[in-house]
């Protein structure tokens, strides 16, 4: 019985952050510019606050200056747009990130579209997604989580071209752009979603699986083709009385079973999660370099 | 042995054109507005000239006013942009179409992006494609050929939701947007392209096949799942000494073979081709209605 290689996202992310840190020092010394990332947080969701805190800490670690605006839940769309517009105009800000989800009374489309495409480090602007989908076009930024998945495949030497790939999930922020990226790399891609019949049969044909369904332990060992590479994006809380917090986080893939069948797999936590933040830092650095024509 | 039902695009397109014509009369009588379509043709490609002529004739048939600019092969990008900008500003023009391919010395991306998104009746603007790809967003216009494929499925009562669909080809104008549309209709979609290994195995799983590869008779009867529905977008010239022009047009699908296996199939010509033009007229009418808030 083979045991899958563990794709160590935490270690890859650490390595990438070191590279970013070195680049930032080099840029600062050469042209005196420090990359800046602005985060707009609206409301009091605990998980969102945690994500924002983690992003801020990651910025500190590598030398990106972070700006944060925290608005109350009952703010108006207008107020959010005002801050975005200020950040758009501020030359010391190279990336702007609106933490999702926004309160229900706000129009996410309007707000995300207000972020200048040059500073849209999340890559969620529809113009950016359009470029990602089109042949012969280049997106300004590749969305962070899907980019993290592809970088993990690269760093572990997984060939994508010509391979069958299945993406589970089609959200704007993970599944759909992940599928577009795999297709750009010449995989043959199938997207599985909640209306898909017999997902197990389809997943079983894949050499590469990226799962972003948000369903704990949905992908069983029997769904996996022997030797497939599994990237598990899911971060799902499940009750666990043994854990100090009363729950623990698991992926979409039944890890123990998958380890017996796959050739390589990302753990949860410690797989895609740390890569997402590393890619955000990387996009922010790229944006600063582009703004100042620094290579 | 079953014989596939023929999906008669010519007849459906005729019917749709009659509906459009009636709507145009109603709008003209109610608010005095006539929809206008501007076509920009650069260079002397015979096939492009034919397409433009057919579009102009179709406009005449339904009562759309057509404007045409024909520029020489050696025009500059600037000149093309100038005409596009004039059409953007002209309130009697509701749709602008740049006939592709453009001469090699022009940047297609720049030119297509210059068309105002409100008049981009081809739906090729990357912002429009982004909206097509994203959940919860609506494109201004759905690209004509893929829209024609979906309308044929509708009119023949083919259920898309939950079905396995394979799109062969991933071009910006046909394959990719066709896949996005099928996915919006909740099919489970796989895109096959030139780097796909064993395309026949993948195609054989599909309940619905849309083929836009530009490869004459590539899809054989043995590639098709019994009872599948086949939409053949390909228009490929093959030598034919018997034909007065020395060639005839065939699709990507080996029609005689497919007829023995599929439950329904579009012929070439007379399938998707006429639908493309009908959708262009439909998009132009929608644009005029939207511009004048006419329902
Ligand atoms: N590692 C990281 O950094 C990140 C992790 N995540 C995690 O990834 C997961 C997905 O996130 P996100 O994309 O935002 O989630 P969404 O809820 O927006 O999307 C989930 C997608 O999965 C599909 N889906 C749901 N249930 C099933 C099922 N039973 N079978 C097949 N498909 C199904 C849905 O289909 P349909 O479209 O039909 O509804 C939908 O497309 C979550 O666990 C989230 O926590 C998210 C972002 C970053
Ligand atoms: N009915 C109508 O109104 C219209 C008809 N057409 C016709 O549709 C066809 C496609 O047009 P268009 O999309 O512009 O063509 P493109 O040449 O732009 O794209 C062809 C696509 O097919 C893929 N492909 C090529 N060969 C193979 C193969 N052997 N196996 C699998 N995939 C293959 C290519 O893959 P890769 O990306 O890897 O190169 C590419 O994605 C043509 O015949 C064209 O005449 C086009 C527009 C309108």
XYZ file of C-alpha atoms and ligand atoms in Angstrom:
686
model
C 0.000 0.000 0.000
C 1.312 3.416 -0.916
C 1.136 6.355 1.384
C 0.622 9.704 -0.296
C 3.302 12.338 -0.146
C 2.163 15.257 2.004
C 2.162 18.557 0.123
C 3.434 20.870 2.802
C 1.768 24.187 2.064
C 2.972 25.682 5.309
C 6.595 25.111 4.392
C 6.177 26.255 0.779
C 4.383 29.374 1.987
C 7.170 30.086 4.461
C 9.727 29.775 1.705
C 7.759 32.099 -0.576
C 7.362 34.640 2.205
C 11.132 34.664 2.657
C 11.579 35.309 -1.054
C 9.039 38.137 -0.856
C 10.748 39.634 2.164
C 14.091 39.660 0.340
C 12.517 41.312 -2.691
C 10.877 43.968 -0.553
C 14.201 44.818 1.062
C 15.824 45.007 -2.360
C 13.099 47.316 -3.675
C 13.197 49.527 -0.626
C 16.967 49.916 -0.898
C 16.893 50.506 -4.643
C 14.013 52.946 -4.990
C 12.793 53.618 -1.463
C 9.340 52.156 -2.040
C 7.519 49.993 0.511
C 4.554 47.970 -0.777
C 1.260 48.834 0.918
C -1.871 46.737 1.364
C -5.173 48.235 2.474
C -7.840 46.023 4.000
C -11.460 47.070 4.289
C -13.431 45.152 6.900
C -17.122 45.810 7.463
C -19.015 44.383 10.407
C -18.153 42.117 13.309
C -17.893 38.589 11.947
C -15.359 36.803 14.092
C -13.961 34.713 11.255
C -13.486 37.797 9.077
C -11.696 39.590 11.918
C -9.377 36.595 12.289
C -8.599 36.537 8.566
C -7.846 40.256 8.581
C -5.610 39.906 11.635
C -3.707 37.056 9.969
C -3.243 39.081 6.812
C -1.955 42.049 8.776
C 0.489 39.858 10.645
C 1.716 38.311 7.406
C 2.277 41.803 5.985
C 4.311 42.735 9.053
C 6.382 39.567 8.679
C 7.532 40.400 5.155
C 7.702 44.197 5.390
C 4.485 45.220 3.630
C 2.867 48.251 5.212
C -0.757 47.492 6.014
C -3.627 49.928 6.255
C -6.876 48.870 7.813
C -10.333 50.388 7.792
C -12.842 48.750 10.056
C -16.397 49.984 9.523
C -19.462 49.081 11.574
C -21.985 46.531 10.272
C -24.567 49.255 9.629
C -22.338 51.448 7.461
C -23.660 52.488 4.088
C -22.343 51.293 0.741
C -21.427 54.938 0.141
C -19.047 54.970 3.088
C -17.307 51.807 1.939
C -17.013 53.250 -1.574
C -15.527 56.450 -0.176
C -12.691 54.578 1.540
C -12.055 52.459 -1.530
C -11.849 55.581 -3.633
C -9.331 57.122 -1.222
C -7.186 53.995 -1.342
C -7.479 53.973 -5.145
C -5.973 57.474 -5.165
C -3.312 56.837 -2.535
C 0.038 56.062 -4.195
C 1.396 54.359 -1.078
C -1.341 51.706 -1.352
C -0.602 49.041 -3.976
C -3.253 46.515 -3.061
C -6.825 46.881 -1.797
C -8.712 44.024 -0.311
C -12.348 44.010 0.730
C -12.929 41.251 3.252
C -15.909 39.125 2.218
C -18.680 38.463 2.977
C -20.032 42.010 3.157
C -23.167 42.780 5.165
C -26.294 41.751 3.269
C -27.511 45.288 2.631
C -24.469 46.045 0.479
C -24.060 45.266 -3.200
C -20.899 43.184 -3.398
C -20.669 43.667 -7.168
C -20.655 47.464 -6.878
C -18.082 47.456 -4.132
C -15.687 44.987 -5.716
C -15.961 46.760 -9.066
C -14.984 50.036 -7.379
C -11.516 48.726 -6.532
C -9.094 49.999 -9.145
C -8.089 47.071 -11.324
C -4.425 47.984 -10.782
C -4.868 47.444 -7.024
C -7.272 44.513 -7.097
C -4.803 42.056 -5.497
C -7.591 39.572 -4.816
C -8.218 39.425 -8.582
C -11.994 39.430 -8.096
C -12.794 42.272 -10.505
C -14.930 40.902 -13.360
C -12.611 42.486 -15.919
C -9.771 40.530 -14.348
C -11.791 37.295 -14.334
C -12.667 37.903 -17.987
C -8.998 38.173 -18.861
C -8.290 35.031 -16.884
C -10.937 33.193 -18.910
C -9.761 34.452 -22.304
C -6.962 33.067 -24.417
C -4.315 35.607 -25.323
C -5.192 37.874 -22.383
C -3.339 38.239 -19.134
C -5.054 38.973 -15.838
C -3.588 41.758 -13.709
C -3.687 39.452 -10.672
C -4.463 35.784 -10.239
C -6.907 35.174 -7.347
C -4.919 34.084 -4.295
C -6.377 30.724 -3.275
C -6.458 29.211 -6.785
C -2.989 30.625 -7.454
C -1.805 28.960 -4.252
C -3.143 25.617 -5.487
C -1.300 25.896 -8.789
C 1.930 27.019 -7.141
C 1.796 23.944 -4.893
C 1.437 21.728 -7.961
C 4.413 23.495 -9.537
C 6.636 23.284 -6.489
C 5.925 19.572 -6.146
C 6.737 18.981 -9.795
C 3.242 17.889 -10.809
C 2.721 18.120 -14.583
C -0.605 19.756 -15.401
C -0.535 19.821 -19.191
C -2.561 17.058 -20.802
C -3.843 15.800 -17.450
C -7.466 15.238 -16.497
C -8.371 17.647 -13.713
C -11.560 17.903 -11.703
C -12.434 20.974 -9.675
C -15.164 20.467 -7.091
C -16.966 23.767 -6.557
C -17.481 26.746 -8.853
C -17.422 29.771 -6.561
C -16.151 33.085 -7.887
C -13.265 33.086 -5.436
C -12.010 29.497 -5.584
C -13.595 26.875 -7.837
C -14.210 28.839 -11.021
C -10.825 30.617 -11.189
C -9.041 27.365 -10.213
C -10.668 25.672 -13.213
C -9.657 28.548 -15.501
C -6.060 28.334 -14.275
C -5.841 24.576 -14.814
C -7.234 25.069 -18.282
C -4.651 27.769 -19.031
C -2.054 25.144 -18.102
C -3.596 22.794 -20.685
C -5.306 20.369 -18.360
C -8.630 18.921 -19.487
C -10.928 20.278 -16.820
C -14.330 19.213 -15.499
C -16.148 21.261 -12.886
C -18.257 19.332 -10.413
C -20.906 21.224 -8.410
C -23.947 20.589 -6.284
C -26.094 19.686 -9.313
C -23.623 17.129 -10.617
C -24.866 13.556 -10.732
C -22.445 10.789 -9.740
C -19.615 13.130 -8.715
C -17.602 10.128 -7.502
C -17.415 8.678 -11.019
C -16.175 11.963 -12.413
C -13.670 12.615 -9.650
C -12.335 9.079 -10.126
C -11.170 10.021 -13.639
C -9.005 12.876 -12.430
C -5.235 12.926 -12.249
C -5.528 16.181 -10.316
C -8.387 17.070 -7.969
C -8.904 20.531 -6.509
C -11.739 20.404 -4.021
C -13.445 23.594 -2.843
C -16.944 22.477 -1.918
C -16.964 23.286 1.777
C -18.264 19.783 2.613
C -16.355 17.984 5.369
C -14.963 14.598 4.304
C -17.106 14.496 1.165
C -14.417 13.025 -1.075
C -13.847 9.449 0.040
C -10.919 7.200 -0.773
C -13.088 5.324 -3.266
C -13.592 8.558 -5.263
C -9.896 8.865 -5.988
C -7.950 7.434 -8.890
C -4.853 5.625 -7.646
C -1.881 7.976 -7.909
C -3.948 11.157 -8.244
C -2.782 14.435 -6.715
C -5.268 16.009 -4.309
C -5.438 19.695 -3.428
C -7.954 20.164 -0.646
C -9.090 23.775 -0.314
C -11.946 23.055 2.085
C -11.696 24.396 5.625
C -14.651 22.988 7.484
C -15.329 23.025 11.227
C -16.600 19.742 12.648
C -17.625 19.125 16.261
C -14.879 17.642 18.352
C -15.365 17.443 22.110
C -11.701 16.456 22.512
C -10.536 19.735 21.050
C -10.138 22.712 23.407
C -12.379 24.854 21.177
C -15.001 22.115 20.831
C -14.408 21.770 17.089
C -11.610 21.114 14.675
C -11.024 21.957 11.026
C -11.120 19.344 8.301
C -10.968 19.509 4.519
C -13.413 18.336 1.865
C -11.375 15.171 1.453
C -11.343 12.267 3.873
C -7.639 12.557 4.536
C -6.904 9.146 6.051
C -8.636 7.319 3.217
C -7.170 9.528 0.496
C -3.637 8.972 1.807
C -3.982 5.304 0.892
C -4.856 6.035 -2.738
C -3.454 9.382 -3.830
C 0.176 9.977 -4.716
C 0.203 13.379 -3.017
C -2.221 15.386 -0.911
C -2.465 18.675 0.957
C -3.354 18.445 4.653
C -5.944 20.657 6.341
C -4.793 22.782 8.030
C -1.307 23.436 6.672
C -2.031 22.939 2.974
C -3.721 25.566 0.842
C -4.551 27.913 3.731
C -1.028 29.325 4.267
C -0.557 29.568 0.490
C -3.525 31.917 0.131
C -1.898 34.518 2.332
C 1.490 34.051 0.684
C -0.117 34.701 -2.713
C -1.787 37.846 -1.388
C 1.621 39.137 -0.314
C 3.070 38.117 -3.662
C 0.314 39.945 -5.571
C 0.854 43.054 -3.446
C 4.575 43.009 -4.145
C 3.934 42.532 -7.880
C 1.550 45.449 -7.846
C 4.102 47.732 -6.165
C 6.767 46.627 -8.642
C 4.438 47.288 -11.551
C 3.405 50.698 -10.228
C 7.052 51.737 -9.940
C 8.346 49.885 -12.970
C 10.767 47.990 -10.756
C 11.963 44.606 -11.971
C -31.603 1.598 -35.288
C -32.644 5.086 -34.320
C -32.204 8.029 -36.590
C -31.432 11.296 -34.854
C -33.892 14.139 -34.961
C -32.516 16.994 -37.067
C -32.252 20.249 -35.118
C -33.322 22.703 -37.758
C -31.396 25.875 -36.959
C -32.476 27.505 -40.169
C -36.134 27.202 -39.287
C -35.638 28.261 -35.654
C -33.603 31.259 -36.797
C -36.315 32.221 -39.269
C -38.900 32.075 -36.526
C -36.757 34.183 -34.188
C -36.152 36.733 -36.927
C -39.907 37.062 -37.398
C -40.302 37.680 -33.680
C -37.548 40.299 -33.804
C -39.115 41.980 -36.799
C -42.452 42.242 -34.987
C -40.766 43.710 -31.907
C -38.904 46.265 -34.013
C -42.146 47.404 -35.624
C -43.767 47.682 -32.201
C -40.862 49.739 -30.838
C -40.769 52.015 -33.856
C -44.495 52.686 -33.582
C -44.387 53.210 -29.832
C -41.301 55.410 -29.424
C -40.019 56.039 -32.948
C -36.694 54.279 -32.381
C -35.064 52.014 -34.968
C -32.264 49.740 -33.712
C -28.923 50.380 -35.396
C -25.967 48.042 -35.884
C -22.540 49.289 -36.948
C -20.059 46.896 -38.511
C -16.350 47.653 -38.787
C -14.543 45.637 -41.427
C -10.805 46.005 -41.978
C -9.029 44.496 -44.936
C -10.060 42.346 -47.870
C -10.608 38.827 -46.579
C -13.273 37.281 -48.759
C -14.847 35.271 -45.967
C -15.079 38.346 -43.738
C -16.703 40.323 -46.534
C -19.256 37.536 -46.978
C -20.042 37.465 -43.240
C -20.498 41.229 -43.184
C -22.737 41.116 -46.238
C -24.876 38.397 -44.641
C -25.189 40.398 -41.442
C -26.221 43.505 -43.355
C -28.835 41.541 -45.269
C -30.189 40.035 -42.060
C -30.465 43.538 -40.571
C -32.415 44.685 -43.624
C -34.737 41.686 -43.308
C -35.831 42.542 -39.769
C -35.708 46.336 -39.955
C -32.408 47.076 -38.168
C -30.537 49.996 -39.693
C -26.988 48.955 -40.508
C -23.923 51.157 -40.702
C -20.763 49.865 -42.273
C -17.201 51.109 -42.208
C -14.814 49.313 -44.512
C -11.174 50.243 -43.939
C -8.190 49.146 -46.020
C -5.870 46.384 -44.772
C -3.099 48.880 -44.056
C -5.153 51.196 -41.846
C -3.755 52.069 -38.464
C -5.169 50.930 -35.141
C -5.814 54.626 -34.468
C -8.145 54.903 -37.416
C -10.149 51.869 -36.334
C -10.346 53.265 -32.794
C -11.555 56.592 -34.131
C -14.531 54.971 -35.883
C -15.344 52.855 -32.848
C -15.305 55.958 -30.702
C -17.681 57.728 -33.094
C -20.067 54.787 -33.024
C -19.797 54.687 -29.223
C -21.019 58.285 -29.145
C -23.706 57.913 -31.802
C -27.123 57.389 -30.156
C -28.591 55.855 -33.306
C -26.095 52.986 -33.069
C -27.049 50.329 -30.485
C -24.624 47.633 -31.459
C -21.024 47.731 -32.703
C -19.361 44.739 -34.240
C -15.732 44.472 -35.273
C -15.376 41.709 -37.841
C -12.576 39.331 -36.843
C -9.855 38.487 -37.602
C -8.218 41.907 -37.717
C -5.026 42.454 -39.709
C -2.005 41.152 -37.849
C -0.512 44.555 -37.133
C -3.485 45.502 -34.972
C -3.957 44.703 -31.305
C -7.272 42.886 -31.135
C -7.491 43.325 -27.374
C -7.196 47.112 -27.587
C -9.742 47.361 -30.339
C -12.348 45.052 -28.805
C -11.942 46.741 -25.420
C -12.647 50.108 -27.034
C -16.197 49.112 -27.929
C -18.521 50.534 -25.292
C -19.751 47.662 -23.156
C -23.342 48.862 -23.696
C -22.940 48.342 -27.460
C -20.772 45.228 -27.441
C -23.425 43.013 -29.087
C -20.842 40.323 -29.807
C -20.256 40.070 -26.058
C -16.474 39.777 -26.542
C -15.451 42.489 -24.066
C -13.433 40.913 -21.224
C -15.623 42.638 -18.648
C -18.609 40.946 -20.254
C -16.857 37.561 -20.323
C -15.950 38.031 -16.650
C -19.581 38.587 -15.776
C -20.537 35.536 -17.817
C -18.052 33.458 -15.824
C -19.122 34.740 -12.406
C -22.030 33.556 -10.315
C -24.465 36.270 -9.373
C -23.410 38.512 -12.273
C -25.207 39.082 -15.513
C -23.443 39.740 -18.804
C -24.684 42.684 -20.892
C -24.760 40.423 -23.960
C -24.277 36.713 -24.457
C -21.885 35.956 -27.342
C -23.946 35.080 -30.410
C -22.766 31.629 -31.480
C -22.815 30.058 -27.997
C -26.163 31.736 -27.328
C -27.460 30.225 -30.550
C -26.394 26.756 -29.368
C -28.228 27.134 -26.067
C -31.350 28.535 -27.700
C -31.454 25.502 -30.004
C -31.283 23.212 -26.972
C -34.116 25.183 -25.367
C -36.335 25.199 -28.416
C -35.918 21.455 -28.829
C -36.800 20.859 -25.201
C -33.398 19.470 -24.204
C -32.864 19.582 -20.425
C -29.418 20.943 -19.572
C -29.485 20.942 -15.770
C -27.677 18.010 -14.224
C -26.506 16.702 -17.606
C -22.938 15.861 -18.564
C -21.835 18.252 -21.296
C -18.638 18.291 -23.308
C -17.517 21.317 -25.271
C -14.835 20.652 -27.866
C -12.770 23.798 -28.349
C -12.027 26.681 -25.989
C -11.832 29.751 -28.216
C -12.849 33.127 -26.838
C -15.710 33.401 -29.297
C -17.250 29.929 -29.212
C -15.890 27.142 -27.006
C -15.121 28.990 -23.785
C -18.335 31.034 -23.593
C -20.379 27.958 -24.625
C -18.906 26.080 -21.658
C -19.679 28.980 -19.330
C -23.283 29.081 -20.551
C -23.803 25.336 -20.087
C -22.394 25.662 -16.603
C -24.738 28.540 -15.803
C -27.536 26.145 -16.786
C -26.193 23.646 -14.239
C -24.683 21.124 -16.613
C -21.485 19.393 -15.511
C -19.080 20.607 -18.148
C -15.782 19.304 -19.485
C -13.800 21.252 -22.062
C -11.850 19.203 -24.585
C -9.049 20.917 -26.538
C -6.065 20.078 -28.682
C -3.997 18.927 -25.676
C -6.673 16.558 -24.419
C -5.709 12.899 -24.365
C -8.347 10.362 -25.397
C -10.965 12.935 -26.364
C -13.226 10.137 -27.653
C -13.540 8.636 -24.160
C -14.508 11.979 -22.688
C -16.953 12.877 -25.437
C -18.578 9.450 -25.023
C -19.672 10.423 -21.503
C -21.587 13.461 -22.654
C -25.341 13.805 -22.832
C -24.795 17.069 -24.713
C -21.858 17.781 -27.053
C -21.064 21.218 -28.449
C -18.250 20.912 -30.948
C -16.287 23.970 -32.056
C -12.886 22.597 -33.004
C -12.790 23.468 -36.688
C -11.769 19.890 -37.558
C -13.818 18.291 -40.353
C -15.489 15.024 -39.349
C -13.355 14.683 -36.226
C -16.150 13.383 -34.010
C -17.005 9.884 -35.186
C -20.111 7.871 -34.424
C -18.113 5.762 -31.962
C -17.357 8.912 -29.905
C -21.017 9.493 -29.183
C -23.082 8.185 -26.294
C -26.312 6.654 -27.583
C -29.070 9.222 -27.276
C -26.771 12.227 -26.872
C -27.664 15.616 -28.355
C -25.058 17.036 -30.732
C -24.594 20.723 -31.543
C -22.034 21.035 -34.307
C -20.612 24.549 -34.570
C -17.821 23.641 -36.989
C -17.936 25.069 -40.494
C -15.105 23.459 -42.389
C -14.433 23.501 -46.128
C -13.428 20.148 -47.625
C -12.458 19.545 -51.245
C -15.316 18.327 -53.379
C -14.814 18.163 -57.142
C -18.540 17.447 -57.581
C -19.460 20.790 -56.063
C -19.616 23.819 -58.367
C -17.184 25.749 -56.094
C -14.807 22.777 -55.776
C -15.459 22.411 -52.064
C -18.304 21.948 -49.633
C -18.802 22.765 -45.967
C -18.919 20.113 -43.277
C -19.063 20.225 -39.504
C -16.727 18.818 -36.860
C -19.016 15.821 -36.503
C -19.269 12.958 -38.956
C -22.954 13.554 -39.618
C -23.961 10.253 -41.195
C -22.378 8.249 -38.389
C -23.662 10.519 -35.649
C -27.208 10.276 -36.953
C -27.192 6.558 -36.119
C -26.263 7.151 -32.469
C -27.392 10.585 -31.318
C -30.977 11.446 -30.421
C -30.727 14.874 -32.065
C -28.130 16.733 -34.123
C -27.620 20.024 -35.930
C -26.748 19.780 -39.625
C -23.979 21.818 -41.271
C -24.953 24.052 -42.917
C -28.379 24.958 -41.555
C -27.704 24.338 -37.869
C -25.811 26.785 -35.687
C -24.796 29.101 -38.532
C -28.177 30.799 -39.066
C -28.654 31.021 -35.295
C -25.503 33.111 -34.876
C -26.901 35.868 -37.047
C -30.344 35.646 -35.418
C -28.688 36.112 -31.996
C -26.774 39.132 -33.264
C -30.056 40.713 -34.328
C -31.593 39.758 -30.997
C -28.706 41.317 -29.054
C -28.977 44.503 -31.127
C -32.704 44.739 -30.441
C -32.114 44.151 -26.702
C -29.500 46.866 -26.688
C -31.851 49.374 -28.330
C -34.604 48.448 -25.885
C -32.235 48.869 -22.950
C -30.940 52.214 -24.217
C -34.479 53.551 -24.481
C -35.928 51.765 -21.476
C -38.475 50.086 -23.726
C -39.974 46.797 -22.606
N -7.693 27.546 1.964
C -8.170 28.779 1.834
O -7.422 29.740 1.904
C -9.594 28.998 1.519
C -10.480 28.004 1.836
N -11.799 28.128 1.520
C -12.658 27.001 1.851
O -12.985 26.342 0.629
C -14.307 25.844 0.685
C -15.095 26.437 -0.482
O -15.173 27.841 -0.341
P -16.021 28.746 -1.342
O -15.604 28.426 -2.729
O -15.963 30.120 -0.850
O -17.497 28.113 -1.068
P -18.899 28.379 -1.760
O -19.892 27.904 -0.755
O -18.983 29.721 -2.324
O -18.908 27.342 -2.982
C -19.004 25.968 -2.775
C -19.075 25.290 -4.119
O -19.093 23.879 -3.906
C -20.213 23.316 -4.534
N -20.745 22.255 -3.690
C -21.363 22.365 -2.491
N -21.740 21.154 -2.039
C -21.356 20.257 -2.977
C -21.494 18.844 -3.100
N -22.085 18.117 -2.166
N -21.022 18.262 -4.211
C -20.421 18.992 -5.176
N -20.255 20.334 -5.098
C -20.735 20.940 -4.014
C -21.229 24.412 -4.711
O -22.036 24.103 -5.834
P -23.195 25.078 -6.393
O -22.451 26.112 -7.170
O -24.008 24.186 -7.249
O -23.901 25.607 -5.196
C -20.336 25.632 -4.904
O -20.012 25.808 -6.256
C -14.822 26.217 2.072
O -14.608 25.122 2.934
C -13.966 27.389 2.479
O -13.836 27.495 3.875
C -12.268 29.234 0.838
C -11.427 30.265 0.510
C -10.020 30.263 0.873
N -21.678 28.453 -36.827
C -21.115 29.664 -36.659
O -21.781 30.679 -36.731
C -19.681 29.754 -36.343
C -18.890 28.697 -36.679
N -17.560 28.716 -36.359
C -16.786 27.531 -36.703
O -16.518 26.828 -35.490
C -15.238 26.225 -35.545
C -14.397 26.741 -34.386
O -14.227 28.119 -34.504
P -13.292 28.937 -33.493
O -13.741 28.642 -32.115
O -13.254 30.323 -33.952
O -11.889 28.191 -33.779
P -10.463 28.323 -33.088
O -9.507 27.801 -34.086
O -10.284 29.659 -32.495
O -10.540 27.286 -31.872
C -10.558 25.912 -32.111
C -10.535 25.212 -30.784
O -10.640 23.811 -31.013
C -9.557 23.127 -30.399
N -9.117 22.038 -31.258
C -8.496 22.134 -32.461
N -8.233 20.914 -32.922
C -8.672 20.026 -32.008
C -8.658 18.606 -31.891
N -8.143 17.835 -32.849
N -9.189 18.040 -30.798
C -9.717 18.805 -29.824
N -9.772 20.142 -29.876
C -9.251 20.741 -30.946
C -8.471 24.140 -30.209
O -7.690 23.739 -29.088
P -6.443 24.621 -28.519
O -7.104 25.707 -27.723
O -5.711 23.650 -27.669
O -5.705 25.114 -29.703
C -9.257 25.423 -29.995
O -9.568 25.602 -28.631
C -14.689 26.565 -36.932
O -15.008 25.498 -37.820
C -15.447 27.810 -37.325
O -15.575 27.951 -38.716
C -17.004 29.755 -35.674
C -17.749 30.850 -35.326
C -19.155 30.959 -35.688
